[in-house]
């Protein structure tokens, strides 16, 4: 088997992948560690040590990206995990409009981020926007969603959840559907009610699905760029700037070394947050 | 029996919420796209005095010498070429990575899994593309899309390979079918369900991609549909009607796919996440 496996499953099958993925993802990632320590014009470079990193941590307009990125990732991830679970559990029930509800919750996933951003820019307009007009009829004075420094980031995070919660929901539905029905039957015989079902069966047994949602949406939140860029371009001031949007700004300003340092930082942030998180979650999954 | 009315009330409530949260914005975009500029700037849900469907959509399609039409052509071409390459590259890798397990393939699998998490380093990727002479070209962006979609699709193929019995390979080997023919004639046809998933998911993902064309395909000549909307944002600051007409135009292809392949899209998106 061994010699035949060598010729049958030849490494040649991997070469196209290694050329494309290696040349345009792995190699640039490795090289980025070097160029992050330079002042770089793409043709010419000067070695500057850790200067770029120091700039990132000390320049307030850059350092704010760490806090914003973390807030954005935690808020979007948290809301998707909780709402996705509630919607998923609800949509696993017997409802006449279940097909409609699932479809309507999912379709924003298929819209492009930029189309969603443009739409909400208009809906969140401080005076004419539909959201504030609707709030006004209820007697509530709506805030300037994207112009107020205290809530602009949360407003964008809310749109992110609007677009992405359907994805979390379908992952939960897949997980909840795979729970054997006899657990629920046993609970009914013991006199449990709907809350008990949700709390003691659906919640603990949809754990693998929940872990997927946590990891996917947390990493997605850390890497997020296009929605913020479409809606606020990092403003007002730098209050909605994420690491990824700062990278884009430095890149368009021609600060290639600094932009690359930003990418290295994002690489490190994702690794030190997401990798241990995944370890922790899968470990607890096995213990169940 | 007492619960029936309560259940109905909950369901009506849920439907009302989705109408407000999801369908009203949808209706708002479509209505606004057919108004005149001053009606559109009111940003309300009223019906347009005159339905300017032909006028507004025509204006968007004619803008900047038919930039939107050219962008549709570019985006379609990029999406189609990327999908073709992606299928070949990922099916071949998934096949060997699952069938052959040793230090080398385990290392490759690890590198592929890492690609699911790690964000691409943009400027060094531009540098690499320039080195290949492919920066700002259609083949260049196609290779980028393939490289960045590779981890997810390759893992889908690898996971699916588990369900194809090795006995089949051995039987084929005994009958003298080996190497490339074994893969292309016997294994690849059996991977058809994953291939369908990869086609539908990448079609939506690559057509909707904004970030990669922004970085790797700048320039008006090569605009993709998402970039046209981005450019219109600064051009049409006061013309929400035209902006929304473009939103509707570029949202049609993915929504049409959704109508026809609803099940495959949902199943495919969850398959990757729940299994691995």
Coordinates of C-alpha atoms in Angstrom, one line a residue:
Chain A
X1 CA 0.0 0.0 0.0
X2 CA 2.8 2.4 0.9
X3 CA 4.6 2.5 -2.4
X4 CA 1.3 2.4 -4.4
X5 CA -0.1 5.2 -2.2
X6 CA 3.0 7.3 -3.1
X7 CA 2.3 7.0 -6.8
X8 CA -1.5 7.1 -6.6
X9 CA -1.8 10.0 -4.3
X10 CA 1.1 11.9 -5.7
X11 CA 2.1 15.3 -4.3
X12 CA 1.7 16.6 -7.8
X13 CA -2.0 17.0 -7.0
X14 CA -0.9 19.6 -4.4
X15 CA 1.3 21.7 -6.6
X16 CA -1.4 24.0 -8.1
X17 CA -2.6 24.7 -4.5
X18 CA 0.9 25.3 -3.2
X19 CA 1.7 27.7 -6.1
X20 CA -1.4 29.8 -5.7
X21 CA -1.9 29.6 -1.9
X22 CA 1.8 29.5 -1.2
X23 CA 2.7 32.4 -3.6
X24 CA -0.2 34.7 -2.8
X25 CA -1.0 33.9 0.9
X26 CA 1.7 32.0 2.7
X27 CA 4.7 33.8 1.2
X28 CA 3.3 37.3 1.7
X29 CA 2.3 36.5 5.3
X30 CA 5.9 35.3 6.1
X31 CA 7.5 38.2 4.3
X32 CA 5.2 40.7 6.1
X33 CA 7.2 40.1 9.3
X34 CA 10.2 41.5 7.6
X35 CA 8.7 44.4 5.8
X36 CA 6.8 45.4 8.9
X37 CA 10.2 46.5 10.3
X38 CA 11.0 48.8 7.3
X39 CA 10.1 52.1 5.7
X40 CA 9.0 50.8 2.4
X41 CA 8.1 52.1 -1.0
X42 CA 7.5 48.7 -2.7
X43 CA 10.8 49.1 -4.6
X44 CA 13.1 50.4 -1.9
X45 CA 13.2 49.8 1.9
X46 CA 15.1 51.0 5.0
X47 CA 15.3 48.8 8.0
X48 CA 13.7 50.7 11.0
X49 CA 13.4 47.9 13.6
X50 CA 10.3 48.1 15.8
X51 CA 9.6 51.8 14.9
X52 CA 6.4 51.0 13.0
X53 CA 5.1 48.9 15.9
X54 CA 5.9 51.7 18.4
X55 CA 4.0 54.2 16.2
X56 CA 1.0 51.9 16.2
X57 CA 1.0 51.7 20.0
X58 CA 1.8 55.3 20.8
X59 CA 0.0 57.3 18.1
X60 CA -3.5 57.8 19.5
X61 CA -5.2 57.7 16.1
X62 CA -3.7 54.3 15.5
X63 CA -3.8 52.9 19.0
X64 CA -7.6 53.5 19.2
X65 CA -7.9 50.7 16.7
X66 CA -7.2 48.0 19.3
X67 CA -9.9 49.1 21.6
X68 CA -12.4 49.6 18.8
X69 CA -11.6 46.3 17.1
X70 CA -12.1 44.4 20.4
X71 CA -15.3 46.2 21.2
X72 CA -16.6 45.5 17.7
X73 CA -15.7 41.9 17.8
X74 CA -17.1 41.2 21.2
X75 CA -20.4 43.1 20.6
X76 CA -21.1 41.6 17.1
X77 CA -20.0 38.1 18.3
X78 CA -22.0 38.3 21.5
X79 CA -25.2 39.5 19.8
X80 CA -24.9 36.9 17.1
X81 CA -24.4 34.1 19.6
X82 CA -27.4 35.1 21.8
X83 CA -29.8 36.2 19.1
X84 CA -28.8 33.3 16.8
X85 CA -29.6 30.8 19.5
X86 CA -33.0 32.3 20.3
X87 CA -33.9 32.6 16.6
X88 CA -32.6 29.1 15.9
X89 CA -34.5 27.5 18.8
X90 CA -37.6 29.4 17.8
X91 CA -37.4 28.4 14.1
X92 CA -37.0 24.7 15.1
X93 CA -40.5 24.8 16.4
X94 CA -43.7 24.0 14.4
X95 CA -44.7 27.3 12.8
X96 CA -46.9 27.9 9.8
X97 CA -44.6 30.7 8.5
X98 CA -41.3 28.9 9.3
X99 CA -40.1 28.8 5.7
X100 CA -40.7 32.5 5.3
X101 CA -39.1 33.4 8.6
X102 CA -35.9 31.4 7.8
X103 CA -35.6 32.8 4.4
X104 CA -36.2 36.4 5.5
X105 CA -33.6 36.1 8.3
X106 CA -31.0 34.6 5.9
X107 CA -31.3 36.8 2.8
X108 CA -29.2 39.7 4.1
X109 CA -26.2 37.3 4.1
X110 CA -26.4 37.3 0.3
X111 CA -26.4 41.1 -0.1
X112 CA -23.0 42.7 -0.5
X113 CA -21.6 44.5 2.5
X114 CA -21.4 47.7 0.6
X115 CA -25.0 47.6 -0.5
X116 CA -26.1 47.0 3.1
X117 CA -23.8 49.9 4.2
X118 CA -25.3 52.3 1.7
X119 CA -28.8 51.4 2.7
X120 CA -28.2 51.9 6.4
X121 CA -26.3 55.1 5.8
X122 CA -29.7 56.4 4.6
X123 CA -31.9 54.6 7.2
X124 CA -29.7 56.0 10.0
X125 CA -29.8 59.6 8.7
X126 CA -30.2 61.7 11.9
X127 CA -33.2 63.8 10.8
X128 CA -34.8 62.2 7.8
X129 CA -33.8 58.5 8.3
X130 CA -36.6 56.0 8.6
X131 CA -35.2 54.8 12.0
X132 CA -35.4 58.1 13.7
X133 CA -38.7 59.1 12.0
X134 CA -40.2 55.9 13.3
X135 CA -38.7 56.6 16.8
X136 CA -40.1 60.1 16.7
X137 CA -43.7 58.9 16.1
X138 CA -43.2 56.9 19.3
X139 CA -42.1 60.1 21.0
X140 CA -38.4 59.1 21.2
X141 CA -35.8 61.5 20.0
X142 CA -33.4 59.2 18.1
X143 CA -29.7 59.9 18.3
X144 CA -27.3 60.7 15.4
X145 CA -26.5 57.0 14.9
X146 CA -23.3 57.5 12.8
X147 CA -22.3 61.0 13.8
X148 CA -22.3 60.6 17.6
X149 CA -18.8 59.6 18.8
X150 CA -20.3 57.5 21.6
X151 CA -22.5 55.2 19.6
X152 CA -21.2 55.3 16.0
X153 CA -19.2 52.1 16.5
X154 CA -22.2 50.3 18.1
X155 CA -24.4 51.5 15.2
X156 CA -22.1 49.8 12.7
X157 CA -21.9 46.7 14.9
X158 CA -25.7 46.6 14.9
X159 CA -25.8 46.6 11.1
X160 CA -23.2 43.9 11.1
X161 CA -25.5 41.8 13.3
X162 CA -28.5 42.6 11.1
X163 CA -26.6 41.3 8.1
X164 CA -25.0 38.3 9.8
X165 CA -27.4 36.9 12.4
X166 CA -29.1 34.7 9.8
X167 CA -25.9 32.8 9.3
X168 CA -25.6 32.2 13.0
X169 CA -29.2 31.1 13.1
X170 CA -28.9 28.5 10.4
X171 CA -25.8 27.0 12.1
X172 CA -27.8 26.7 15.3
X173 CA -30.7 25.2 13.4
X174 CA -28.4 22.5 12.0
X175 CA -27.1 21.8 15.5
X176 CA -30.5 21.8 17.2
X177 CA -32.0 19.5 14.6
X178 CA -29.4 16.9 15.3
X179 CA -30.4 16.6 19.0
X180 CA -32.2 13.3 19.4
X181 CA -36.0 13.8 20.0
X182 CA -36.1 11.3 22.9
X183 CA -34.3 13.7 25.2
X184 CA -37.3 16.1 24.8
X185 CA -39.7 13.2 25.2
X186 CA -38.0 12.1 28.5
X187 CA -38.2 15.7 29.8
X188 CA -41.9 15.9 28.9
X189 CA -42.6 12.6 30.8
X190 CA -40.8 14.1 33.8
X191 CA -43.1 17.1 33.6
X192 CA -40.8 19.7 32.1
X193 CA -42.1 22.8 30.3
X194 CA -40.9 24.7 27.3
X195 CA -38.4 26.7 29.4
X196 CA -36.9 23.6 30.8
X197 CA -36.5 22.1 27.3
X198 CA -34.6 25.2 26.1
X199 CA -32.5 25.5 29.3
X200 CA -31.6 21.9 30.0
X201 CA -31.6 20.2 26.6
X202 CA -31.4 22.7 23.7
X203 CA -28.8 25.0 25.2
X204 CA -26.3 22.4 26.4
X205 CA -26.7 20.1 23.4
X206 CA -26.3 22.8 20.8
X207 CA -22.9 23.5 22.2
X208 CA -20.9 22.5 19.1
X209 CA -23.0 24.8 17.0
X210 CA -22.6 27.6 19.5
X211 CA -18.8 27.1 19.4
X212 CA -18.8 27.4 15.6
X213 CA -20.8 30.6 15.8
X214 CA -18.5 32.1 18.5
X215 CA -15.3 31.3 16.6
X216 CA -16.6 32.3 13.2
X217 CA -18.2 35.6 14.3
X218 CA -15.4 36.5 16.6
X219 CA -12.7 36.1 14.0
X220 CA -15.0 37.8 11.4
X221 CA -15.4 40.7 13.9
X222 CA -11.6 41.1 14.4
X223 CA -11.0 41.1 10.7
X224 CA -13.9 43.4 9.8
X225 CA -13.2 46.2 7.3
X226 CA -15.7 46.7 4.5
X227 CA -18.8 47.6 6.5
X228 CA -17.1 50.2 8.7
X229 CA -15.3 51.6 5.6
X230 CA -18.6 52.0 3.7
X231 CA -20.5 53.5 6.6
X232 CA -18.2 55.8 8.5
X233 CA -14.7 55.6 7.0
X234 CA -13.5 55.3 10.6
X235 CA -15.2 58.6 11.7
X236 CA -16.3 60.7 13.4
X237 CA -12.7 61.4 14.2
X238 CA -11.2 58.0 14.7
X239 CA -13.9 56.6 16.9
X240 CA -14.9 53.8 14.5
X241 CA -11.5 53.0 13.1
X242 CA -10.7 49.2 13.3
X243 CA -7.3 47.7 12.8
X244 CA -8.2 46.7 9.3
X245 CA -9.5 50.2 8.4
X246 CA -6.3 51.7 9.8
X247 CA -4.3 49.4 7.6
X248 CA -6.2 50.6 4.6
X249 CA -5.7 54.2 5.5
X250 CA -1.9 53.7 5.9
X251 CA -1.8 51.8 2.7
X252 CA -3.6 54.6 0.7
X253 CA -1.3 57.2 2.4
X254 CA 1.7 55.3 0.9
X255 CA 3.0 54.1 4.3
X256 CA 3.5 50.6 3.2
X257 CA 5.8 49.6 6.0
X258 CA 3.4 50.9 8.6
X259 CA 0.4 49.2 6.8
X260 CA 2.3 45.9 6.9
X261 CA 3.1 46.3 10.6
X262 CA -0.7 46.7 11.0
X263 CA -1.3 43.4 9.3
X264 CA 1.3 41.7 11.4
X265 CA -0.4 43.1 14.5
X266 CA -3.8 41.9 13.2
X267 CA -2.2 38.5 12.7
X268 CA -0.9 38.4 16.2
X269 CA -4.2 39.7 17.7
X270 CA -6.2 37.0 15.9
X271 CA -3.7 34.3 16.9
X272 CA -3.5 35.3 20.6
X273 CA -7.3 35.7 21.0
X274 CA -8.9 33.2 18.6
X275 CA -6.6 30.2 18.8
X276 CA -6.8 29.8 22.6
X277 CA -10.5 30.5 22.5
X278 CA -11.0 27.7 20.0
X279 CA -8.8 25.4 22.2
X280 CA -10.9 26.2 25.2
X281 CA -14.2 25.8 23.5
X282 CA -13.4 22.4 21.8
X283 CA -12.0 21.1 25.1
X284 CA -15.2 21.9 26.9
X285 CA -17.1 20.3 24.0
X286 CA -15.3 17.0 24.6
X287 CA -16.1 17.0 28.3
X288 CA -19.8 17.2 27.6
Chain B
X1 CA -56.4 24.0 23.7
X2 CA -55.8 27.2 25.6
X3 CA -52.4 27.6 24.0
X4 CA -53.5 27.8 20.4
X5 CA -54.4 31.6 20.4
X6 CA -51.1 32.3 22.3
X7 CA -49.2 30.4 19.7
X8 CA -50.9 32.3 16.9
X9 CA -50.2 35.6 18.6
X10 CA -46.5 34.8 19.0
X11 CA -46.3 33.8 15.4
X12 CA -48.0 37.0 14.2
X13 CA -45.7 39.0 16.4
X14 CA -42.6 37.3 14.9
X15 CA -43.8 37.9 11.4
X16 CA -44.5 41.6 12.1
X17 CA -41.0 42.1 13.6
X18 CA -39.4 40.6 10.5
X19 CA -41.5 42.8 8.2
X20 CA -40.3 45.9 10.1
X21 CA -36.7 44.9 10.4
X22 CA -36.1 43.2 7.1
X23 CA -38.8 43.9 4.5
X24 CA -39.3 47.6 5.2
X25 CA -35.6 48.4 4.4
X26 CA -36.0 46.3 1.3
X27 CA -39.1 48.1 0.1
X28 CA -37.5 51.4 1.0
X29 CA -34.5 50.7 -1.3
X30 CA -36.7 49.7 -4.2
X31 CA -39.1 52.6 -3.8
X32 CA -36.4 55.2 -3.5
X33 CA -34.6 53.8 -6.6
X34 CA -37.6 54.9 -8.7
X35 CA -38.1 58.4 -7.3
X36 CA -36.7 61.7 -8.5
X37 CA -33.8 63.2 -6.5
X38 CA -35.9 65.6 -4.4
X39 CA -38.4 62.9 -3.4
X40 CA -35.5 60.5 -2.7
X41 CA -33.9 63.0 -0.4
X42 CA -37.0 62.9 1.8
X43 CA -36.0 59.3 2.7
X44 CA -39.5 58.2 3.4
X45 CA -41.7 55.2 2.3
X46 CA -44.1 57.2 0.2
X47 CA -44.8 56.0 -3.4
X48 CA -43.0 58.0 -6.1
X49 CA -45.2 60.6 -7.9
X50 CA -43.9 59.2 -11.2
X51 CA -42.2 55.8 -11.3
X52 CA -38.9 56.6 -12.9
X53 CA -37.8 53.0 -13.4
X54 CA -36.4 53.4 -16.9
X55 CA -35.0 56.8 -16.3
X56 CA -33.0 56.0 -13.1
X57 CA -31.8 52.6 -14.0
X58 CA -30.9 53.8 -17.4
X59 CA -29.0 56.7 -15.9
X60 CA -27.0 54.3 -13.7
X61 CA -26.2 52.0 -16.6
X62 CA -25.1 54.9 -18.8
X63 CA -23.0 56.6 -16.1
X64 CA -19.4 57.1 -16.9
X65 CA -19.6 55.5 -20.4
X66 CA -21.4 52.4 -19.2
X67 CA -19.1 51.7 -16.3
X68 CA -21.7 49.6 -14.5
X69 CA -22.2 47.3 -17.6
X70 CA -18.5 46.9 -17.9
X71 CA -18.3 46.2 -14.2
X72 CA -21.0 43.5 -14.6
X73 CA -18.9 41.9 -17.3
X74 CA -15.7 42.1 -15.2
X75 CA -17.4 40.7 -12.1
X76 CA -19.0 37.9 -14.0
X77 CA -15.7 37.0 -15.7
X78 CA -13.8 37.1 -12.4
X79 CA -16.3 35.0 -10.6
X80 CA -16.6 32.4 -13.3
X81 CA -12.8 32.0 -13.8
X82 CA -12.2 31.9 -10.0
X83 CA -14.8 29.2 -9.5
X84 CA -13.3 27.0 -12.3
X85 CA -9.8 27.3 -10.9
X86 CA -11.0 26.9 -7.3
X87 CA -12.8 23.6 -8.1
X88 CA -9.7 22.1 -9.8
X89 CA -7.2 23.3 -7.2
X90 CA -9.3 22.4 -4.1
X91 CA -10.6 19.1 -5.3
X92 CA -7.1 17.9 -6.1
X93 CA -5.8 19.1 -2.7
X94 CA -8.7 17.7 -0.7
X95 CA -8.2 14.4 -2.4
X96 CA -4.5 13.9 -1.5
X97 CA -4.8 15.5 1.9
X98 CA -7.4 13.1 3.0
X99 CA -6.1 9.9 1.3
X100 CA -2.4 10.4 2.3
X101 CA -1.7 11.1 5.9
X102 CA 2.0 11.7 6.8
X103 CA 4.1 14.5 8.2
X104 CA 4.1 16.5 5.0
X105 CA 0.3 16.4 4.4
X106 CA -0.4 17.1 8.0
X107 CA 1.8 20.2 7.8
X108 CA -0.1 21.3 4.6
X109 CA -3.4 20.7 6.4
X110 CA -2.3 22.8 9.3
X111 CA -1.3 25.6 6.9
X112 CA -4.7 25.4 5.2
X113 CA -6.5 25.6 8.5
X114 CA -4.4 28.6 9.6
X115 CA -5.6 30.3 6.4
X116 CA -9.2 30.1 7.7
X117 CA -8.3 32.4 10.6
X118 CA -5.4 34.6 9.5
X119 CA -6.1 37.8 7.6
X120 CA -4.1 38.2 4.4
X121 CA -1.2 40.7 4.5
X122 CA -2.3 43.2 1.9
X123 CA 0.8 45.2 0.9
X124 CA 3.1 42.2 0.7
X125 CA 0.5 40.5 -1.4
X126 CA 0.4 43.5 -3.8
X127 CA 4.2 43.2 -3.8
X128 CA 4.0 39.5 -4.7
X129 CA 1.4 40.2 -7.4
X130 CA 3.6 43.0 -8.9
X131 CA 6.5 40.6 -8.9
X132 CA 4.5 38.3 -11.0
X133 CA 3.4 41.2 -13.3
X134 CA -0.3 40.5 -12.4
X135 CA -1.1 43.6 -10.2
X136 CA -4.2 45.4 -11.5
X137 CA -5.1 42.6 -13.9
X138 CA -8.1 40.2 -14.1
X139 CA -5.8 37.1 -13.9
X140 CA -4.2 38.7 -10.8
X141 CA -7.5 39.2 -9.0
X142 CA -8.6 35.7 -10.0
X143 CA -5.5 34.1 -8.5
X144 CA -6.1 36.2 -5.3
X145 CA -9.7 35.1 -5.0
X146 CA -8.6 31.5 -5.5
X147 CA -5.8 31.8 -2.9
X148 CA -8.0 33.4 -0.3
X149 CA -11.0 31.0 -0.9
X150 CA -8.8 28.0 -1.0
X151 CA -8.7 27.1 2.7
X152 CA -12.5 26.9 3.1
X153 CA -13.2 25.0 -0.1
X154 CA -10.3 22.6 0.3
X155 CA -11.4 21.7 3.8
X156 CA -15.0 21.0 2.4
X157 CA -13.5 18.6 -0.2
X158 CA -11.2 17.0 2.3
X159 CA -14.1 16.3 4.7
X160 CA -16.2 14.9 2.0
X161 CA -13.5 12.6 0.8
X162 CA -13.9 10.7 4.1
X163 CA -17.2 9.4 2.8
X164 CA -15.8 7.9 -0.4
X165 CA -14.5 4.4 0.5
X166 CA -10.9 3.6 -0.2
X167 CA -11.9 0.2 -1.5
X168 CA -13.1 2.1 -4.6
X169 CA -9.6 3.4 -5.2
X170 CA -8.1 -0.1 -4.7
X171 CA -10.6 -1.7 -7.1
X172 CA -9.8 0.9 -9.7
X173 CA -6.1 0.4 -9.2
X174 CA -6.5 -3.4 -9.7
X175 CA -8.4 -2.6 -13.0
X176 CA -5.4 -0.6 -14.1
X177 CA -6.8 2.9 -13.5
X178 CA -4.4 5.0 -11.5
X179 CA -2.9 8.4 -11.0
X180 CA -4.7 11.3 -12.8
X181 CA -7.3 9.0 -14.4
X182 CA -8.3 7.6 -11.0
X183 CA -8.9 11.1 -9.8
X184 CA -10.5 12.6 -12.8
X185 CA -12.6 9.7 -14.0
X186 CA -13.7 8.1 -10.7
X187 CA -13.2 10.3 -7.7
X188 CA -14.0 13.8 -9.1
X189 CA -17.5 12.8 -10.3
X190 CA -18.3 11.5 -6.9
X191 CA -17.3 14.9 -5.3
X192 CA -20.2 16.5 -7.2
X193 CA -22.2 17.5 -4.1
X194 CA -19.2 19.5 -2.7
X195 CA -18.5 21.0 -6.2
X196 CA -22.1 22.3 -6.3
X197 CA -21.6 23.8 -2.8
X198 CA -18.3 25.4 -3.8
X199 CA -19.9 26.8 -7.0
X200 CA -22.8 28.4 -5.3
X201 CA -20.9 29.8 -2.2
X202 CA -18.1 31.2 -4.2
X203 CA -20.4 32.7 -6.8
X204 CA -22.0 34.8 -4.0
X205 CA -18.8 35.4 -2.1
X206 CA -16.6 36.5 -5.0
X207 CA -19.4 38.5 -6.8
X208 CA -20.0 40.4 -3.5
X209 CA -16.3 40.8 -2.6
X210 CA -15.4 44.4 -2.1
X211 CA -12.1 44.4 -0.1
X212 CA -10.0 42.4 -2.6
X213 CA -10.9 44.3 -5.7
X214 CA -10.3 47.5 -3.7
X215 CA -6.8 46.5 -2.9
X216 CA -5.7 44.4 -5.9
X217 CA -7.7 45.7 -8.8
X218 CA -7.8 49.5 -8.6
X219 CA -8.5 51.6 -11.6
X220 CA -11.8 52.6 -13.4
X221 CA -11.2 50.3 -16.3
X222 CA -11.2 47.2 -14.2
X223 CA -14.1 48.2 -11.9
X224 CA -16.2 45.4 -10.4
X225 CA -19.8 45.9 -9.5
X226 CA -19.0 46.5 -5.8
X227 CA -16.5 49.1 -6.7
X228 CA -19.0 51.0 -8.9
X229 CA -21.3 51.4 -5.9
X230 CA -18.3 52.5 -3.8
X231 CA -17.4 55.1 -6.5
X232 CA -21.0 56.3 -6.8
X233 CA -21.1 56.9 -3.0
X234 CA -18.9 59.9 -3.5
X235 CA -20.3 60.8 -6.9
X236 CA -24.0 60.8 -6.0
X237 CA -24.0 62.3 -2.6
X238 CA -27.3 64.0 -3.3
X239 CA -28.8 61.4 -5.6
X240 CA -30.0 58.6 -3.3
X241 CA -32.3 57.4 -6.1
X242 CA -29.4 56.6 -8.4
X243 CA -27.4 55.1 -5.6
X244 CA -30.2 52.8 -4.7
X245 CA -30.8 51.9 -8.3
X246 CA -27.2 50.6 -8.3
X247 CA -27.8 48.8 -5.0
X248 CA -30.8 47.0 -6.6
X249 CA -28.9 46.1 -9.8
X250 CA -25.9 44.6 -8.0
X251 CA -28.1 42.7 -5.5
X252 CA -30.1 40.9 -8.2
X253 CA -27.6 38.2 -9.2
X254 CA -27.0 36.9 -5.6
X255 CA -30.7 37.0 -4.8
X256 CA -31.6 35.1 -7.9
X257 CA -29.1 32.5 -6.9
X258 CA -30.7 32.4 -3.4
X259 CA -34.1 31.8 -4.9
X260 CA -32.9 28.8 -6.9
X261 CA -30.3 27.3 -4.6
X262 CA -31.6 28.3 -1.2
X263 CA -31.1 24.8 0.2
X264 CA -27.6 24.3 -1.2
X265 CA -26.4 27.7 0.0
X266 CA -27.7 27.2 3.6
X267 CA -26.5 23.5 3.7
X268 CA -23.1 24.5 2.3
X269 CA -22.5 27.4 4.6
X270 CA -23.3 25.3 7.7
X271 CA -21.5 22.1 6.5
X272 CA -18.1 23.8 6.8
X273 CA -18.7 25.2 10.2
X274 CA -20.6 22.4 12.1
X275 CA -18.4 19.5 11.0
X276 CA -14.9 20.7 11.4

